mmCIF file of C-alpha atoms in Angstrom:
data_model
loop_
_atom_site.group_PDB
_atom_site.id
_atom_site.type_symbol
_atom_site.label_atom_id
_atom_site.label_comp_id
_atom_site.label_asym_id
_atom_site.label_seq_id
_atom_site.Cartn_x
_atom_site.Cartn_y
_atom_site.Cartn_z
ATOM 1 C CA MET A 1 167.095 97.369 151.401
ATOM 2 C CA SER A 2 166.095 99.745 148.597
ATOM 3 C CA LYS A 3 164.850 99.283 145.351
ATOM 4 C CA ARG A 4 166.433 96.874 143.029
ATOM 5 C CA THR A 5 165.885 96.060 139.177
ATOM 6 C CA ILE A 6 166.738 92.586 137.963
ATOM 7 C CA THR A 7 166.657 91.754 134.319
ATOM 8 C CA LYS A 8 166.845 88.138 133.027
ATOM 9 C CA ARG A 9 166.754 86.887 129.463
ATOM 10 C CA ILE A 10 164.976 83.610 129.826
ATOM 11 C CA PRO A 11 166.829 80.969 127.693
ATOM 12 C CA GLY A 12 164.764 80.091 124.692
ATOM 13 C CA GLY A 13 162.104 82.451 125.927
ATOM 14 C CA LYS A 14 161.650 86.288 126.701
ATOM 15 C CA THR A 15 162.776 89.162 129.117
ATOM 16 C CA LEU A 16 161.770 89.068 132.336
ATOM 17 C CA GLN A 17 162.302 92.334 134.558
ATOM 18 C CA ILE A 18 161.318 92.573 138.192
ATOM 19 C CA ASP A 19 161.608 95.922 140.201
ATOM 20 C CA ILE A 20 161.494 95.041 143.703
ATOM 21 C CA ASP A 21 161.941 96.789 147.065
ATOM 22 C CA CYS A 22 162.214 94.006 149.822
ATOM 23 C CA GLY A 23 163.417 94.333 153.359
ATOM 24 C CA GLU A 24 161.861 92.337 155.921
ATOM 25 C CA ARG A 25 158.792 92.309 153.623
ATOM 26 C CA ILE A 26 158.090 93.029 150.120
ATOM 27 C CA ASN A 27 157.245 96.660 149.815
ATOM 28 C CA TYR A 28 156.864 97.111 146.163
ATOM 29 C CA ILE A 29 157.092 94.730 142.861
ATOM 30 C CA LEU A 30 156.737 95.518 139.338
ATOM 31 C CA ILE A 31 157.042 92.648 136.900
ATOM 32 C CA SER A 32 157.706 93.363 133.311
ATOM 33 C CA GLY A 33 159.007 92.208 129.925
ATOM 34 C CA ASP A 34 158.018 91.107 126.668
ATOM 35 C CA PHE A 35 156.503 87.746 127.682
ATOM 36 C CA PHE A 36 152.815 86.609 127.289
ATOM 37 C CA SER A 37 150.469 85.608 130.113
ATOM 38 C CA TYR A 38 146.986 84.130 129.625
ATOM 39 C CA PRO A 39 144.989 85.699 131.242
ATOM 40 C CA GLU A 40 147.114 88.886 131.224
ATOM 41 C CA ASP A 41 145.657 90.159 134.764
ATOM 42 C CA PHE A 42 147.290 87.052 136.474
ATOM 43 C CA ILE A 43 150.348 89.299 136.709
ATOM 44 C CA ASP A 44 148.747 92.187 138.321
ATOM 45 C CA LYS A 45 147.079 89.765 140.698
ATOM 46 C CA LEU A 46 150.225 88.230 141.539
ATOM 47 C CA GLN A 47 151.844 91.683 142.261
ATOM 48 C CA GLU A 48 149.147 92.640 144.366
ATOM 49 C CA ALA A 49 148.902 89.383 146.388
ATOM 50 C CA ILE A 50 152.445 89.529 147.428
ATOM 51 C CA ILE A 51 152.759 93.160 148.653
ATOM 52 C CA GLY A 52 153.433 93.388 152.567
ATOM 53 C CA LYS A 53 154.444 89.594 152.900
ATOM 54 C CA HIS A 54 157.606 88.072 153.697
ATOM 55 C CA ILE A 55 159.516 86.202 150.836
ATOM 56 C CA SER A 56 158.691 82.617 152.046
ATOM 57 C CA GLU A 57 155.092 83.634 152.421
ATOM 58 C CA ALA A 58 154.912 85.467 149.136
ATOM 59 C CA ILE A 59 156.219 82.365 147.272
ATOM 60 C CA GLU A 60 153.563 80.145 148.877
ATOM 61 C CA THR A 61 151.101 82.949 147.729
ATOM 62 C CA ILE A 62 152.291 82.825 144.219
ATOM 63 C CA TYR A 63 152.214 78.971 144.002
ATOM 64 C CA LEU A 64 148.634 79.130 145.325
ATOM 65 C CA LEU A 65 147.436 81.823 142.855
ATOM 66 C CA TYR A 66 149.229 79.883 140.081
ATOM 67 C CA GLU A 67 147.395 76.661 140.833
ATOM 68 C CA LYS A 68 143.960 78.358 141.333
ATOM 69 C CA THR A 69 144.344 80.584 138.134
ATOM 70 C CA LYS A 70 146.038 78.116 135.905
ATOM 71 C CA PRO A 71 147.292 80.855 133.579
ATOM 72 C CA GLU A 72 149.248 79.947 130.443
ATOM 73 C CA LEU A 73 152.828 81.755 130.453
ATOM 74 C CA LEU A 74 154.777 81.935 127.314
ATOM 75 C CA GLY A 75 158.454 82.962 127.246
ATOM 76 C CA ILE A 76 158.790 82.607 131.016
ATOM 77 C CA THR A 77 157.598 80.245 133.732
ATOM 78 C CA ILE A 78 156.427 80.862 137.293
ATOM 79 C CA ASP A 79 159.645 79.454 138.424
ATOM 80 C CA ASP A 80 161.378 82.282 136.563
ATOM 81 C CA ILE A 81 159.611 84.796 138.515
ATOM 82 C CA ILE A 82 160.215 82.942 141.780
ATOM 83 C CA ASP A 83 164.011 82.625 141.044
ATOM 84 C CA VAL A 84 164.175 86.096 140.588
ATOM 85 C CA LEU A 85 162.372 87.229 143.682
ATOM 86 C CA LYS A 86 164.426 84.822 145.759
ATOM 87 C CA GLU A 87 167.739 86.438 144.090
ATOM 88 C CA ALA A 88 166.404 89.904 145.164
ATOM 89 C CA CYS A 89 165.025 89.186 148.368
ATOM 90 C CA VAL A 90 167.132 86.242 150.150
ATOM 91 C CA MET B 721 131.107 77.311 104.993
ATOM 92 C CA SER B 722 133.142 79.895 106.766
ATOM 93 C CA ARG B 723 132.212 83.528 106.055
ATOM 94 C CA TRP B 724 134.689 86.240 107.383
ATOM 95 C CA ARG B 725 134.707 89.946 107.353
ATOM 96 C CA LEU B 726 137.734 91.882 105.487
ATOM 97 C CA ILE B 727 138.617 95.521 106.737
ATOM 98 C CA ILE B 728 141.288 97.340 105.166
ATOM 99 C CA ASN B 729 142.117 100.685 106.583
ATOM 100 C CA LYS B 730 144.593 103.093 108.014
ATOM 101 C CA GLY B 731 144.818 105.225 111.162
ATOM 102 C CA ASN B 732 147.137 106.672 113.754
ATOM 103 C CA THR B 733 148.532 104.667 116.422
ATOM 104 C CA TYR B 734 145.926 105.294 118.890
ATOM 105 C CA TRP B 735 143.187 104.668 116.497
ATOM 106 C CA ASN B 736 144.494 101.513 115.224
ATOM 107 C CA MET B 737 144.799 99.923 118.707
ATOM 108 C CA ALA B 738 141.434 101.110 119.733
ATOM 109 C CA VAL B 739 139.852 99.646 116.532
ATOM 110 C CA ASP B 740 141.405 96.179 117.262
ATOM 111 C CA GLU B 741 140.165 96.339 120.786
ATOM 112 C CA ALA B 742 136.749 97.403 119.666
ATOM 113 C CA ILE B 743 136.449 94.644 117.078
ATOM 114 C CA LEU B 744 137.446 92.102 119.976
ATOM 115 C CA LEU B 745 134.866 93.291 122.129
ATOM 116 C CA HIS B 746 132.266 93.176 119.417
ATOM 117 C CA ARG B 747 133.305 89.609 118.400
ATOM 118 C CA GLU B 748 133.285 88.364 122.139
ATOM 119 C CA LYS B 749 129.574 89.627 122.029
ATOM 120 C CA ASN B 750 128.963 87.780 118.778
ATOM 121 C CA LEU B 751 127.861 91.133 117.335
ATOM 122 C CA VAL B 752 130.116 90.822 114.382
ATOM 123 C CA PRO B 753 131.747 87.917 112.301
ATOM 124 C CA ASN B 754 135.150 86.541 112.444
ATOM 125 C CA THR B 755 137.497 89.463 110.969
ATOM 126 C CA LEU B 756 140.541 89.751 109.033
ATOM 127 C CA ARG B 757 141.815 93.535 109.300
ATOM 128 C CA ILE B 758 144.911 94.680 107.201
ATOM 129 C CA TYR B 759 146.150 98.215 108.201
ATOM 130 C CA ILE B 760 148.829 100.808 107.941
ATOM 131 C CA PHE B 761 149.968 103.145 110.685
ATOM 132 C CA GLU B 762 149.678 106.622 109.366
ATOM 133 C CA PRO B 763 151.551 108.513 110.674
ATOM 134 C CA SER B 764 154.334 105.964 111.726
ATOM 135 C CA GLY B 765 154.145 105.159 115.421
ATOM 136 C CA VAL B 766 155.413 102.702 117.999
ATOM 137 C CA THR B 767 153.490 100.196 120.156
ATOM 138 C CA ILE B 768 154.779 98.404 123.267
ATOM 139 C CA GLY B 769 153.875 95.100 124.859
ATOM 140 C CA TYR B 770 151.118 94.931 127.643
ATOM 141 C CA PHE B 771 153.713 93.924 130.158
ATOM 142 C CA GLN B 772 156.523 96.376 129.001
ATOM 143 C CA LYS B 773 157.852 99.248 130.968
ATOM 144 C CA ALA B 774 157.659 102.405 128.603
ATOM 145 C CA ARG B 775 160.557 103.966 130.120
ATOM 146 C CA GLU B 776 162.780 100.892 129.894
ATOM 147 C CA VAL B 777 162.082 99.859 126.152
ATOM 148 C CA LEU B 778 161.459 103.122 124.261
ATOM 149 C CA ASN B 779 163.681 105.963 123.690
ATOM 150 C CA LEU B 780 161.301 108.722 124.922
ATOM 151 C CA ASP B 781 163.507 111.663 124.175
ATOM 152 C CA TYR B 782 163.649 110.874 120.642
ATOM 153 C CA LEU B 783 160.012 109.989 120.390
ATOM 154 C CA LEU B 784 158.843 113.249 122.098
ATOM 155 C CA GLN B 785 161.320 115.338 120.182
ATOM 156 C CA ASN B 786 159.984 113.804 116.858
ATOM 157 C CA LYS B 787 156.404 113.872 117.817
ATOM 158 C CA ILE B 788 156.097 110.061 117.253
ATOM 159 C CA ASP B 789 153.083 108.422 118.572
ATOM 160 C CA PHE B 790 153.383 105.676 121.080
ATOM 161 C CA THR B 791 151.121 103.559 122.969
ATOM 162 C CA ARG B 792 150.702 100.264 124.941
ATOM 163 C CA ARG B 793 148.988 97.286 123.312
ATOM 164 C CA ILE B 794 146.473 94.926 125.154
ATOM 165 C CA THR B 795 148.510 92.102 123.830
ATOM 166 C CA GLY B 796 151.963 91.090 125.392
ATOM 167 C CA GLY B 797 155.261 90.704 123.337
ATOM 168 C CA GLY B 798 157.922 93.480 122.524
ATOM 169 C CA ALA B 799 158.036 96.887 121.229
ATOM 170 C CA VAL B 800 157.451 97.655 117.631
ATOM 171 C CA TYR B 801 158.141 100.578 115.331
ATOM 172 C CA HIS B 802 155.236 100.706 112.752
ATOM 173 C CA ASP B 803 156.698 102.439 109.590
ATOM 174 C CA SER B 804 153.775 104.076 107.606
ATOM 175 C CA GLU B 805 155.832 103.509 104.318
ATOM 176 C CA GLY B 806 157.527 100.122 105.476
ATOM 177 C CA GLU B 807 155.145 98.010 107.427
ATOM 178 C CA ILE B 808 151.805 96.403 106.990
ATOM 179 C CA THR B 809 149.865 95.266 110.231
ATOM 180 C CA TYR B 810 147.179 92.624 110.329
ATOM 181 C CA SER B 811 144.544 91.506 112.836
ATOM 182 C CA VAL B 812 142.784 88.342 113.154
ATOM 183 C CA ILE B 813 139.913 88.613 115.390
ATOM 184 C CA ALA B 814 137.853 85.263 115.675
ATOM 185 C CA ASP B 815 135.838 82.648 117.754
ATOM 186 C CA ILE B 816 138.673 80.798 119.627
ATOM 187 C CA GLU B 817 136.664 77.622 118.489
ATOM 188 C CA ASP B 818 137.290 78.608 114.842
ATOM 189 C CA ILE B 819 141.171 78.628 115.307
ATOM 190 C CA SER B 820 142.365 76.583 118.298
ATOM 191 C CA ARG B 821 141.669 76.558 122.027
ATOM 192 C CA ASN B 822 145.425 75.624 122.377
ATOM 193 C CA ILE B 823 147.223 78.951 122.581
ATOM 194 C CA VAL B 824 150.606 78.013 121.103
ATOM 195 C CA GLU B 825 148.910 75.878 118.343
ATOM 196 C CA SER B 826 146.633 79.115 117.496
ATOM 197 C CA TYR B 827 149.715 81.340 117.222
ATOM 198 C CA LYS B 828 151.057 78.810 114.535
ATOM 199 C CA ILE B 829 147.879 78.654 112.625
ATOM 200 C CA ILE B 830 147.527 82.284 112.145
ATOM 201 C CA CYS B 831 151.159 82.983 111.555
ATOM 202 C CA MET B 832 151.004 80.450 108.695
ATOM 203 C CA GLY B 833 148.849 82.991 106.775
ATOM 204 C CA LEU B 834 152.019 85.354 106.741
ATOM 205 C CA ILE B 835 154.315 82.133 105.685
ATOM 206 C CA TYR B 836 151.827 81.614 102.892
ATOM 207 C CA ALA B 837 151.754 85.089 101.938
ATOM 208 C CA LEU B 838 155.788 85.373 101.899
ATOM 209 C CA ARG B 839 155.951 82.401 99.909
ATOM 210 C CA LYS B 840 153.590 83.598 97.271
ATOM 211 C CA ILE B 841 155.858 86.701 97.195
ATOM 212 C CA GLY B 842 158.742 84.476 96.482
ATOM 213 C CA LEU B 843 160.291 84.058 99.905
ATOM 214 C CA LYS B 844 160.847 80.983 102.086
ATOM 215 C CA ALA B 845 159.975 82.005 105.627
ATOM 216 C CA VAL B 846 159.802 80.034 108.856
ATOM 217 C CA TYR B 847 157.865 80.092 111.741
ATOM 218 C CA LYS B 848 159.808 80.656 115.135
ATOM 219 C CA PRO B 849 157.716 79.721 118.104
ATOM 220 C CA VAL B 850 155.992 81.343 119.603
ATOM 221 C CA ASN B 851 155.521 84.621 117.873
ATOM 222 C CA ASP B 852 158.115 85.394 115.326
ATOM 223 C CA ILE B 853 158.576 84.795 111.490
ATOM 224 C CA LEU B 854 161.979 84.663 109.963
ATOM 225 C CA VAL B 855 163.421 84.922 106.478
ATOM 226 C CA ASN B 856 167.069 83.974 106.193
ATOM 227 C CA ASN B 857 167.201 83.752 110.053
ATOM 228 C CA LYS B 858 165.891 87.337 110.692
ATOM 229 C CA LYS B 859 162.701 88.489 111.860
ATOM 230 C CA ILE B 860 160.481 89.657 109.362
ATOM 231 C CA SER B 861 157.101 89.647 111.345
ATOM 232 C CA GLY B 862 156.310 89.616 114.994
ATOM 233 C CA ASN B 863 152.933 88.587 116.365
ATOM 234 C CA ALA B 864 150.887 89.010 119.698
ATOM 235 C CA GLN B 865 147.659 87.365 120.874
ATOM 236 C CA THR B 866 145.262 88.161 123.687
ATOM 237 C CA ARG B 867 141.960 86.388 124.469
ATOM 238 C CA LYS B 868 138.627 86.837 126.114
ATOM 239 C CA LYS B 869 136.526 83.913 127.159
ATOM 240 C CA LYS B 870 135.397 83.203 123.504
ATOM 241 C CA SER B 871 137.262 85.122 121.039
ATOM 242 C CA LEU B 872 140.950 85.981 120.411
ATOM 243 C CA LEU B 873 142.827 88.776 118.835
ATOM 244 C CA GLN B 874 146.059 88.254 117.212
ATOM 245 C CA HIS B 875 147.838 91.108 115.639
ATOM 246 C CA GLY B 876 151.040 91.391 113.788
ATOM 247 C CA THR B 877 153.584 93.189 111.568
ATOM 248 C CA LEU B 878 155.165 92.535 108.094
ATOM 249 C CA MET B 879 158.030 94.483 107.422
ATOM 250 C CA TYR B 880 158.251 95.263 103.572
ATOM 251 C CA ASN B 881 160.577 98.302 103.796
ATOM 252 C CA THR B 882 160.749 99.400 107.429
ATOM 253 C CA ASN B 883 163.396 102.184 108.008
ATOM 254 C CA LEU B 884 165.786 99.963 110.122
ATOM 255 C CA ASP B 885 167.578 103.208 111.532
ATOM 256 C CA MET B 886 164.123 104.137 113.015
ATOM 257 C CA ILE B 887 163.785 100.967 114.779
ATOM 258 C CA GLU B 888 167.188 101.968 116.484
ATOM 259 C CA ASN B 889 166.157 105.538 117.013
ATOM 260 C CA THR B 890 162.808 104.612 118.667
ATOM 261 C CA LEU B 891 163.459 101.498 120.753
ATOM 262 C CA ARG B 892 165.680 100.509 123.529
ATOM 263 C CA PRO B 893 166.080 96.827 123.702
ATOM 264 C CA PRO B 894 167.306 95.436 126.994
ATOM 265 C CA LYS B 895 171.138 94.639 126.661
ATOM 266 C CA VAL B 896 170.612 91.279 127.796
ATOM 267 C CA LYS B 897 168.111 90.346 124.777
ATOM 268 C CA LEU B 898 170.698 91.479 122.111
ATOM 269 C CA GLU B 899 173.318 89.418 123.907
ATOM 270 C CA ASN B 900 171.087 86.626 123.930
ATOM 271 C CA HIS B 901 170.643 86.904 120.150
ATOM 272 C CA GLY B 902 174.300 87.171 119.486
ATOM 273 C CA VAL B 903 173.975 90.676 117.920
ATOM 274 C CA THR B 904 174.569 94.203 118.891
ATOM 275 C CA LYS B 905 171.845 96.078 116.962
ATOM 276 C CA VAL B 906 168.134 95.662 116.474
ATOM 277 C CA SER B 907 168.558 95.983 112.933
ATOM 278 C CA ASP B 908 171.068 93.265 112.668
ATOM 279 C CA ARG B 909 168.450 90.689 113.622
ATOM 280 C CA VAL B 910 165.324 92.042 111.323
ATOM 281 C CA THR B 911 164.838 92.206 107.724
ATOM 282 C CA THR B 912 162.265 93.437 105.100
ATOM 283 C CA ILE B 913 160.560 92.055 101.959
ATOM 284 C CA TYR B 914 162.469 94.398 99.785
ATOM 285 C CA ARG B 915 165.616 93.713 101.321
ATOM 286 C CA GLU B 916 165.209 89.806 100.865
ATOM 287 C CA LEU B 917 164.079 90.123 97.477
ATOM 288 C CA GLY B 918 166.368 92.601 96.428
ATOM 289 C CA ARG B 919 163.530 94.749 94.491
ATOM 290 C CA LYS B 920 160.502 96.464 95.424
ATOM 291 C CA ILE B 921 156.981 95.085 95.001
ATOM 292 C CA SER B 922 153.537 96.998 95.221
ATOM 293 C CA ILE B 923 151.670 97.277 98.325
ATOM 294 C CA ASP B 924 148.884 95.879 96.688
ATOM 295 C CA GLU B 925 150.751 92.874 95.682
ATOM 296 C CA ILE B 926 151.748 92.440 99.489
ATOM 297 C CA ILE B 927 148.093 92.951 100.652
ATOM 298 C CA ASN B 928 146.768 90.511 97.990
ATOM 299 C CA ALA B 929 149.308 87.881 99.187
ATOM 300 C CA LEU B 930 148.109 88.361 102.799
ATOM 301 C CA ILE B 931 144.546 87.945 102.101
ATOM 302 C CA GLN B 932 145.313 84.759 100.202
ATOM 303 C CA GLY B 933 147.649 83.641 102.718
ATOM 304 C CA PHE B 934 145.135 83.814 105.633
ATOM 305 C CA ARG B 935 142.534 82.320 103.524
ATOM 306 C CA LYS B 936 144.453 79.237 103.204
ATOM 307 C CA ALA B 937 145.677 79.193 106.751
ATOM 308 C CA LEU B 938 142.351 79.988 108.345
ATOM 309 C CA ASN B 939 140.187 77.767 105.843
ATOM 310 C CA ILE B 940 138.122 81.041 104.923
ATOM 311 C CA ASP B 941 135.501 80.215 102.139
ATOM 312 C CA GLU B 942 134.292 83.647 101.798
ATOM 313 C CA LEU B 943 136.001 86.995 102.806
ATOM 314 C CA VAL B 944 133.552 89.800 102.445
ATOM 315 C CA PRO B 945 135.065 93.321 102.099
ATOM 316 C CA SER B 946 133.559 95.502 105.001
ATOM 317 C CA ASP B 947 133.894 98.608 107.238
ATOM 318 C CA LEU B 948 133.689 98.824 110.912
ATOM 319 C CA SER B 949 129.857 98.766 112.180
ATOM 320 C CA VAL B 950 128.846 102.000 113.518
ATOM 321 C CA SER B 951 128.795 100.417 117.063
ATOM 322 C CA GLU B 952 132.734 99.187 116.680
ATOM 323 C CA ARG B 953 133.603 102.562 115.368
ATOM 324 C CA ARG B 954 131.754 104.528 118.321
ATOM 325 C CA LEU B 955 133.378 102.047 120.915
ATOM 326 C CA ALA B 956 136.785 102.714 119.090
ATOM 327 C CA GLU B 957 136.210 106.444 119.366
ATOM 328 C CA LYS B 958 135.881 105.913 123.322
ATOM 329 C CA LEU B 959 138.826 103.636 123.446
ATOM 330 C CA TYR B 960 140.957 106.259 121.658
ATOM 331 C CA SER B 961 141.309 108.467 124.875
ATOM 332 C CA LYS B 962 142.567 105.231 126.736
ATOM 333 C CA TYR B 963 145.327 104.571 124.214
ATOM 334 C CA GLU B 964 146.568 108.198 124.050
ATOM 335 C CA SER B 965 146.368 108.483 127.889
ATOM 336 C CA LYS B 966 149.571 108.695 130.047
ATOM 337 C CA VAL B 967 147.917 106.566 132.652
ATOM 338 C CA TRP B 968 147.728 103.740 130.198
ATOM 339 C CA ILE B 969 150.956 104.204 128.274
ATOM 340 C CA TYR B 970 152.933 104.539 131.532
ATOM 341 C CA MET B 971 150.931 101.911 133.501
ATOM 342 C CA ARG B 972 154.423 99.979 133.648
#
């Protein structure tokens, strides 16, 4: 599968855009938008953590990282990110 | 007794963002007091949110052709056109404990400074969580915050006479965002002080209103006019090159 871009305006929130290349595994991901993440580097760590992983493994990794970091996301939720990932890869 | 520092200055896009970060890093180490900074972008420039993709949200052809500076902020949120003759920017750099540990609440506390300022000018403004201030249902101010362990930086805009066509020319909002707002153009959802008042007022009057507004919102007893420390200035000079670098601007 080639690179795809999915853009979502989260109701009552912000814009979430994910550029992704996922075949059997996630080869590339870039999460962007006008949302807020505290700390900011949670998003970068999330991206790094799921490269090379199968979608189901990636989702598990994201939840684990989310529970460990306990970031505060404003304008999007962690489930919004996962929903877009599923839409792109499943 | 709360004693804050007041810094009023102007600079180009890279310098302004470098100064905000330099103050934050100094506040984090407790080297400087809580600070209210009021500043102007000269020349006009554009900043994008930390998580935004430059190529997605900016009209790069227009910016490059017209030699308009643009950079990425360390704060999230959206892209902003900072009009040298139509927009005043503020930043609040403070100990988190002096504002609120709760992020959403801290946005509101700081945004109240702008609401009081607009009220003083004669406009009824409302806070739209988490980071917008509206007058007559149109955005007049956008705000963005980042945090270190002990301190926060919140900066934001106050549009008094922003050239709305320039917002159109320099920014490219995603279509889904405009559809969501039920409008077709950025300028349909933003407004300015002059437009709402139906007349011009002086920049000094707006700055004074901002100072009074923030004093009230942040319970500042004493606000001491100051300049950057030598150490802050030196750090800002170092950070300047980050803000003008392609690596930083096109990081996303």
